[in-house]
Amino acid sequence: AMIALNSALAEQLVEFKKDVDELIEKGEPKISAILEIIRRYIKVCKPIHFDGNGYSDEWKAEAARRGLDCETSVPVIFDNYLKPESIRMFESIGVMTKKELEARNEVKWEMYTKKIQIEARVLGDLAMNHIPRSYTIPDRFGGQRLQDERPVPRREGRKTICQESGTHRRDCRPYCLHQGACGCHDRGAQSGQQN
């Protein structure tokens, strides 16, 4: 983002110097020429002035009303780097060529895709390994099984977490915190039976 902002600023400074030099060549004093160009730029950039919260929905509505781009989608923003006006800006000040912009954009897409994949895999891991598949509310509250009715598969040949920690009891109920994770409870456990 800083490369784009600094490049836009550099392009505008070059444009500013050209405009000031034109007025000076017409016989305008230097200070007067600078002030005249600044006045002109203030009028031109008035539509982008906003004193509120630039991250709020208020700004998005205001930007749409003014006809300004207020894009928040990462893929669309990446594509904006390859618009003809963006390429022209970067090339005109010698920051990047079209090929360099395309290569940089490819790297950004790769990083974005990998981050999305990592987040999706973590979410899948959490759903499969860390969230119990089913649970019940204690019978004293008149509860019933709320989610999946399938029994949790037993882990053959291994002690369960509750057995290793010594918390397993004959009257162990399926609403224990470890239910579903240790694999020692199934439907029969609702009546207080152990597998």
mmCIF file with all atom_site columns, C-alpha atoms in Angstrom, residues 54-179:
data_model
loop_
_atom_site.group_PDB
_atom_site.id
_atom_site.type_symbol
_atom_site.label_atom_id
_atom_site.label_alt_id
_atom_site.label_comp_id
_atom_site.label_asym_id
_atom_site.label_entity_id
_atom_site.label_seq_id
_atom_site.pdbx_PDB_ins_code
_atom_site.Cartn_x
_atom_site.Cartn_y
_atom_site.Cartn_z
_atom_site.occupancy
_atom_site.B_iso_or_equiv
_atom_site.pdbx_formal_charge
_atom_site.auth_seq_id
_atom_site.auth_comp_id
_atom_site.auth_asym_id
_atom_site.auth_atom_id
_atom_site.pdbx_PDB_model_num
ATOM 1   C CA . GLY A 1 54  ? -13.131 6.571   6.978   1.00 0.00 ? 54  GLY A CA 1
ATOM 2   C CA . TYR A 1 55  ? -13.769 2.956   8.051   1.00 0.00 ? 55  TYR A CA 1
ATOM 3   C CA . SER A 1 56  ? -17.473 3.442   8.806   1.00 0.00 ? 56  SER A CA 1
ATOM 4   C CA . ASP A 1 57  ? -20.507 2.587   6.701   1.00 0.00 ? 57  ASP A CA 1
ATOM 5   C CA . GLU A 1 58  ? -21.216 6.324   6.690   1.00 0.00 ? 58  GLU A CA 1
ATOM 6   C CA . TRP A 1 59  ? -18.090 6.880   4.571   1.00 0.00 ? 59  TRP A CA 1
ATOM 7   C CA . LYS A 1 60  ? -18.999 4.053   2.187   1.00 0.00 ? 60  LYS A CA 1
ATOM 8   C CA . ALA A 1 61  ? -22.405 5.635   1.578   1.00 0.00 ? 61  ALA A CA 1
ATOM 9   C CA . GLU A 1 62  ? -20.859 9.083   1.188   1.00 0.00 ? 62  GLU A CA 1
ATOM 10  C CA . ALA A 1 63  ? -18.171 7.783   -1.200  1.00 0.00 ? 63  ALA A CA 1
ATOM 11  C CA . ALA A 1 64  ? -20.837 6.095   -3.337  1.00 0.00 ? 64  ALA A CA 1
ATOM 12  C CA . ARG A 1 65  ? -22.831 9.353   -3.399  1.00 0.00 ? 65  ARG A CA 1
ATOM 13  C CA . ARG A 1 66  ? -19.728 11.256  -4.534  1.00 0.00 ? 66  ARG A CA 1
ATOM 14  C CA . GLY A 1 67  ? -18.876 8.636   -7.148  1.00 0.00 ? 67  GLY A CA 1
ATOM 15  C CA . LEU A 1 68  ? -15.625 7.591   -5.456  1.00 0.00 ? 68  LEU A CA 1
ATOM 16  C CA . ASP A 1 69  ? -14.151 4.101   -5.387  1.00 0.00 ? 69  ASP A CA 1
ATOM 17  C CA . CYS A 1 70  ? -14.410 2.653   -1.876  1.00 0.00 ? 70  CYS A CA 1
ATOM 18  C CA . GLU A 1 71  ? -13.591 -0.986  -2.611  1.00 0.00 ? 71  GLU A CA 1
ATOM 19  C CA . THR A 1 72  ? -12.964 -3.340  0.325   1.00 0.00 ? 72  THR A CA 1
ATOM 20  C CA . SER A 1 73  ? -12.650 -6.655  -1.525  1.00 0.00 ? 73  SER A CA 1
ATOM 21  C CA . VAL A 1 74  ? -9.028  -7.819  -1.602  1.00 0.00 ? 74  VAL A CA 1
ATOM 22  C CA . PRO A 1 75  ? -9.245  -9.604  -5.001  1.00 0.00 ? 75  PRO A CA 1
ATOM 23  C CA . VAL A 1 76  ? -10.749 -6.518  -6.660  1.00 0.00 ? 76  VAL A CA 1
ATOM 24  C CA . ILE A 1 77  ? -8.082  -4.308  -5.106  1.00 0.00 ? 77  ILE A CA 1
ATOM 25  C CA . PHE A 1 78  ? -5.353  -6.607  -6.481  1.00 0.00 ? 78  PHE A CA 1
ATOM 26  C CA . ASP A 1 79  ? -6.864  -6.292  -9.953  1.00 0.00 ? 79  ASP A CA 1
ATOM 27  C CA . ASN A 1 80  ? -6.758  -2.484  -9.669  1.00 0.00 ? 80  ASN A CA 1
ATOM 28  C CA . TYR A 1 81  ? -2.943  -2.654  -9.725  1.00 0.00 ? 81  TYR A CA 1
ATOM 29  C CA . LEU A 1 82  ? -3.143  -3.843  -13.331 1.00 0.00 ? 82  LEU A CA 1
ATOM 30  C CA . LYS A 1 83  ? -5.526  -1.157  -14.593 1.00 0.00 ? 83  LYS A CA 1
ATOM 31  C CA . PRO A 1 84  ? -4.019  0.929   -17.425 1.00 0.00 ? 84  PRO A CA 1
ATOM 32  C CA . GLU A 1 85  ? -4.007  4.123   -15.317 1.00 0.00 ? 85  GLU A CA 1
ATOM 33  C CA . SER A 1 86  ? -2.169  2.341   -12.476 1.00 0.00 ? 86  SER A CA 1
ATOM 34  C CA . ILE A 1 87  ? 0.421   0.909   -14.851 1.00 0.00 ? 87  ILE A CA 1
ATOM 35  C CA . ARG A 1 88  ? 0.901   4.344   -16.436 1.00 0.00 ? 88  ARG A CA 1
ATOM 36  C CA . MET A 1 89  ? 1.424   5.957   -13.012 1.00 0.00 ? 89  MET A CA 1
ATOM 37  C CA . PHE A 1 90  ? 4.040   3.421   -11.872 1.00 0.00 ? 90  PHE A CA 1
ATOM 38  C CA . GLU A 1 91  ? 5.880   3.518   -15.205 1.00 0.00 ? 91  GLU A CA 1
ATOM 39  C CA . SER A 1 92  ? 5.807   7.318   -15.548 1.00 0.00 ? 92  SER A CA 1
ATOM 40  C CA . ILE A 1 93  ? 7.768   7.829   -12.325 1.00 0.00 ? 93  ILE A CA 1
ATOM 41  C CA . GLY A 1 94  ? 10.028  4.814   -12.846 1.00 0.00 ? 94  GLY A CA 1
ATOM 42  C CA . VAL A 1 95  ? 8.882   2.753   -9.863  1.00 0.00 ? 95  VAL A CA 1
ATOM 43  C CA . MET A 1 96  ? 7.771   -0.427  -11.686 1.00 0.00 ? 96  MET A CA 1
ATOM 44  C CA . THR A 1 97  ? 7.206   -1.634  -15.211 1.00 0.00 ? 97  THR A CA 1
ATOM 45  C CA . LYS A 1 98  ? 4.106   -3.529  -16.335 1.00 0.00 ? 98  LYS A CA 1
ATOM 46  C CA . LYS A 1 99  ? 5.962   -6.850  -16.053 1.00 0.00 ? 99  LYS A CA 1
ATOM 47  C CA . GLU A 1 100 ? 7.105   -6.032  -12.508 1.00 0.00 ? 100 GLU A CA 1
ATOM 48  C CA . LEU A 1 101 ? 3.544   -5.095  -11.529 1.00 0.00 ? 101 LEU A CA 1
ATOM 49  C CA . GLU A 1 102 ? 2.231   -8.366  -12.955 1.00 0.00 ? 102 GLU A CA 1
ATOM 50  C CA . ALA A 1 103 ? 4.891   -10.350 -11.072 1.00 0.00 ? 103 ALA A CA 1
ATOM 51  C CA . ARG A 1 104 ? 4.192   -8.486  -7.834  1.00 0.00 ? 104 ARG A CA 1
ATOM 52  C CA . ASN A 1 105 ? 0.459   -9.053  -8.297  1.00 0.00 ? 105 ASN A CA 1
ATOM 53  C CA . GLU A 1 106 ? 1.063   -12.768 -8.820  1.00 0.00 ? 106 GLU A CA 1
ATOM 54  C CA . VAL A 1 107 ? 2.976   -12.939 -5.529  1.00 0.00 ? 107 VAL A CA 1
ATOM 55  C CA . LYS A 1 108 ? 0.164   -11.063 -3.731  1.00 0.00 ? 108 LYS A CA 1
ATOM 56  C CA . TRP A 1 109 ? -2.402  -13.526 -5.118  1.00 0.00 ? 109 TRP A CA 1
ATOM 57  C CA . GLU A 1 110 ? -0.257  -16.455 -3.994  1.00 0.00 ? 110 GLU A CA 1
ATOM 58  C CA . MET A 1 111 ? 0.063   -15.080 -0.451  1.00 0.00 ? 111 MET A CA 1
ATOM 59  C CA . TYR A 1 112 ? -3.671  -14.295 -0.272  1.00 0.00 ? 112 TYR A CA 1
ATOM 60  C CA . THR A 1 113 ? -4.620  -17.776 -1.486  1.00 0.00 ? 113 THR A CA 1
ATOM 61  C CA . LYS A 1 114 ? -2.283  -19.455 1.013   1.00 0.00 ? 114 LYS A CA 1
ATOM 62  C CA . LYS A 1 115 ? -3.714  -17.415 3.903   1.00 0.00 ? 115 LYS A CA 1
ATOM 63  C CA . ILE A 1 116 ? -7.268  -18.373 2.929   1.00 0.00 ? 116 ILE A CA 1
ATOM 64  C CA . GLN A 1 117 ? -6.216  -22.050 2.676   1.00 0.00 ? 117 GLN A CA 1
ATOM 65  C CA . ILE A 1 118 ? -4.549  -21.946 6.107   1.00 0.00 ? 118 ILE A CA 1
ATOM 66  C CA . GLU A 1 119 ? -7.623  -20.341 7.682   1.00 0.00 ? 119 GLU A CA 1
ATOM 67  C CA . ALA A 1 120 ? -9.886  -22.932 6.051   1.00 0.00 ? 120 ALA A CA 1
ATOM 68  C CA . ARG A 1 121 ? -7.701  -25.820 7.247   1.00 0.00 ? 121 ARG A CA 1
ATOM 69  C CA . VAL A 1 122 ? -7.569  -24.459 10.801  1.00 0.00 ? 122 VAL A CA 1
ATOM 70  C CA . LEU A 1 123 ? -11.350 -24.062 10.805  1.00 0.00 ? 123 LEU A CA 1
ATOM 71  C CA . GLY A 1 124 ? -11.735 -27.627 9.509   1.00 0.00 ? 124 GLY A CA 1
ATOM 72  C CA . ASP A 1 125 ? -9.328  -28.935 12.155  1.00 0.00 ? 125 ASP A CA 1
ATOM 73  C CA . LEU A 1 126 ? -11.224 -27.112 14.897  1.00 0.00 ? 126 LEU A CA 1
ATOM 74  C CA . ALA A 1 127 ? -14.541 -28.474 13.667  1.00 0.00 ? 127 ALA A CA 1
ATOM 75  C CA . MET A 1 128 ? -13.289 -32.056 13.323  1.00 0.00 ? 128 MET A CA 1
ATOM 76  C CA . ASN A 1 129 ? -11.002 -32.367 16.361  1.00 0.00 ? 129 ASN A CA 1
ATOM 77  C CA . HIS A 1 130 ? -11.862 -29.785 18.981  1.00 0.00 ? 130 HIS A CA 1
ATOM 78  C CA . ILE A 1 131 ? -15.631 -29.314 18.910  1.00 0.00 ? 131 ILE A CA 1
ATOM 79  C CA . PRO A 1 132 ? -17.601 -32.268 20.352  1.00 0.00 ? 132 PRO A CA 1
ATOM 80  C CA . ARG A 1 133 ? -19.806 -33.928 17.740  1.00 0.00 ? 133 ARG A CA 1
ATOM 81  C CA . SER A 1 134 ? -22.739 -34.195 20.109  1.00 0.00 ? 134 SER A CA 1
ATOM 82  C CA . TYR A 1 135 ? -23.689 -33.235 23.613  1.00 0.00 ? 135 TYR A CA 1
ATOM 83  C CA . THR A 1 136 ? -26.677 -33.364 25.918  1.00 0.00 ? 136 THR A CA 1
ATOM 84  C CA . ILE A 1 137 ? -28.088 -31.158 28.598  1.00 0.00 ? 137 ILE A CA 1
ATOM 85  C CA . PRO A 1 138 ? -28.273 -32.895 32.003  1.00 0.00 ? 138 PRO A CA 1
ATOM 86  C CA . ASP A 1 139 ? -31.465 -34.890 32.519  1.00 0.00 ? 139 ASP A CA 1
ATOM 87  C CA . ARG A 1 140 ? -32.364 -32.852 35.576  1.00 0.00 ? 140 ARG A CA 1
ATOM 88  C CA . PHE A 1 141 ? -33.069 -29.952 33.206  1.00 0.00 ? 141 PHE A CA 1
ATOM 89  C CA . GLY A 1 142 ? -35.256 -32.146 31.002  1.00 0.00 ? 142 GLY A CA 1
ATOM 90  C CA . GLY A 1 143 ? -32.682 -32.000 28.230  1.00 0.00 ? 143 GLY A CA 1
ATOM 91  C CA . GLN A 1 144 ? -32.197 -34.155 25.178  1.00 0.00 ? 144 GLN A CA 1
ATOM 92  C CA . ARG A 1 145 ? -29.530 -34.719 22.562  1.00 0.00 ? 145 ARG A CA 1
ATOM 93  C CA . LEU A 1 146 ? -29.194 -31.467 20.657  1.00 0.00 ? 146 LEU A CA 1
ATOM 94  C CA . GLN A 1 147 ? -27.000 -32.367 17.724  1.00 0.00 ? 147 GLN A CA 1
ATOM 95  C CA . ASP A 1 148 ? -25.721 -35.474 15.964  1.00 0.00 ? 148 ASP A CA 1
ATOM 96  C CA . GLU A 1 149 ? -27.331 -38.687 17.260  1.00 0.00 ? 149 GLU A CA 1
ATOM 97  C CA . ARG A 1 150 ? -24.535 -40.947 16.003  1.00 0.00 ? 150 ARG A CA 1
ATOM 98  C CA . PRO A 1 151 ? -22.330 -42.491 18.685  1.00 0.00 ? 151 PRO A CA 1
ATOM 99  C CA . VAL A 1 152 ? -18.754 -41.306 18.993  1.00 0.00 ? 152 VAL A CA 1
ATOM 100 C CA . PRO A 1 153 ? -16.423 -44.073 17.734  1.00 0.00 ? 153 PRO A CA 1
ATOM 101 C CA . ARG A 1 154 ? -14.362 -45.819 20.394  1.00 0.00 ? 154 ARG A CA 1
ATOM 102 C CA . ARG A 1 155 ? -10.595 -45.668 20.262  1.00 0.00 ? 155 ARG A CA 1
ATOM 103 C CA . GLU A 1 156 ? -9.468  -49.270 20.396  1.00 0.00 ? 156 GLU A CA 1
ATOM 104 C CA . GLY A 1 157 ? -6.320  -50.155 22.320  1.00 0.00 ? 157 GLY A CA 1
ATOM 105 C CA . ARG A 1 158 ? -5.895  -46.726 23.917  1.00 0.00 ? 158 ARG A CA 1
ATOM 106 C CA . LYS A 1 159 ? -6.931  -45.334 27.258  1.00 0.00 ? 159 LYS A CA 1
ATOM 107 C CA . THR A 1 160 ? -9.392  -42.501 27.060  1.00 0.00 ? 160 THR A CA 1
ATOM 108 C CA . ILE A 1 161 ? -8.597  -39.056 28.451  1.00 0.00 ? 161 ILE A CA 1
ATOM 109 C CA . CYS A 1 162 ? -10.990 -39.481 31.349  1.00 0.00 ? 162 CYS A CA 1
ATOM 110 C CA . GLN A 1 163 ? -9.493  -42.899 32.210  1.00 0.00 ? 163 GLN A CA 1
ATOM 111 C CA . GLU A 1 164 ? -5.934  -41.545 32.114  1.00 0.00 ? 164 GLU A CA 1
ATOM 112 C CA . SER A 1 165 ? -6.816  -38.553 34.271  1.00 0.00 ? 165 SER A CA 1
ATOM 113 C CA . GLY A 1 166 ? -8.744  -40.698 36.752  1.00 0.00 ? 166 GLY A CA 1
ATOM 114 C CA . THR A 1 167 ? -11.956 -38.717 36.243  1.00 0.00 ? 167 THR A CA 1
ATOM 115 C CA . HIS A 1 168 ? -13.888 -41.614 34.680  1.00 0.00 ? 168 HIS A CA 1
ATOM 116 C CA . ARG A 1 169 ? -16.641 -42.981 36.958  1.00 0.00 ? 169 ARG A CA 1
ATOM 117 C CA . ARG A 1 170 ? -19.342 -45.646 36.564  1.00 0.00 ? 170 ARG A CA 1
ATOM 118 C CA . ASP A 1 171 ? -21.941 -42.902 36.777  1.00 0.00 ? 171 ASP A CA 1
ATOM 119 C CA . CYS A 1 172 ? -20.087 -40.643 34.313  1.00 0.00 ? 172 CYS A CA 1
ATOM 120 C CA . ARG A 1 173 ? -22.746 -38.775 32.338  1.00 0.00 ? 173 ARG A CA 1
ATOM 121 C CA . PRO A 1 174 ? -22.515 -37.619 28.697  1.00 0.00 ? 174 PRO A CA 1
ATOM 122 C CA . TYR A 1 175 ? -22.637 -33.964 29.685  1.00 0.00 ? 175 TYR A CA 1
ATOM 123 C CA . CYS A 1 176 ? -19.125 -34.143 31.126  1.00 0.00 ? 176 CYS A CA 1
ATOM 124 C CA . LEU A 1 177 ? -16.778 -31.635 29.504  1.00 0.00 ? 177 LEU A CA 1
ATOM 125 C CA . HIS A 1 178 ? -14.729 -34.395 27.919  1.00 0.00 ? 178 HIS A CA 1
ATOM 126 C CA . GLN A 1 179 ? -17.749 -36.155 26.347  1.00 0.00 ? 179 GLN A CA 1
#
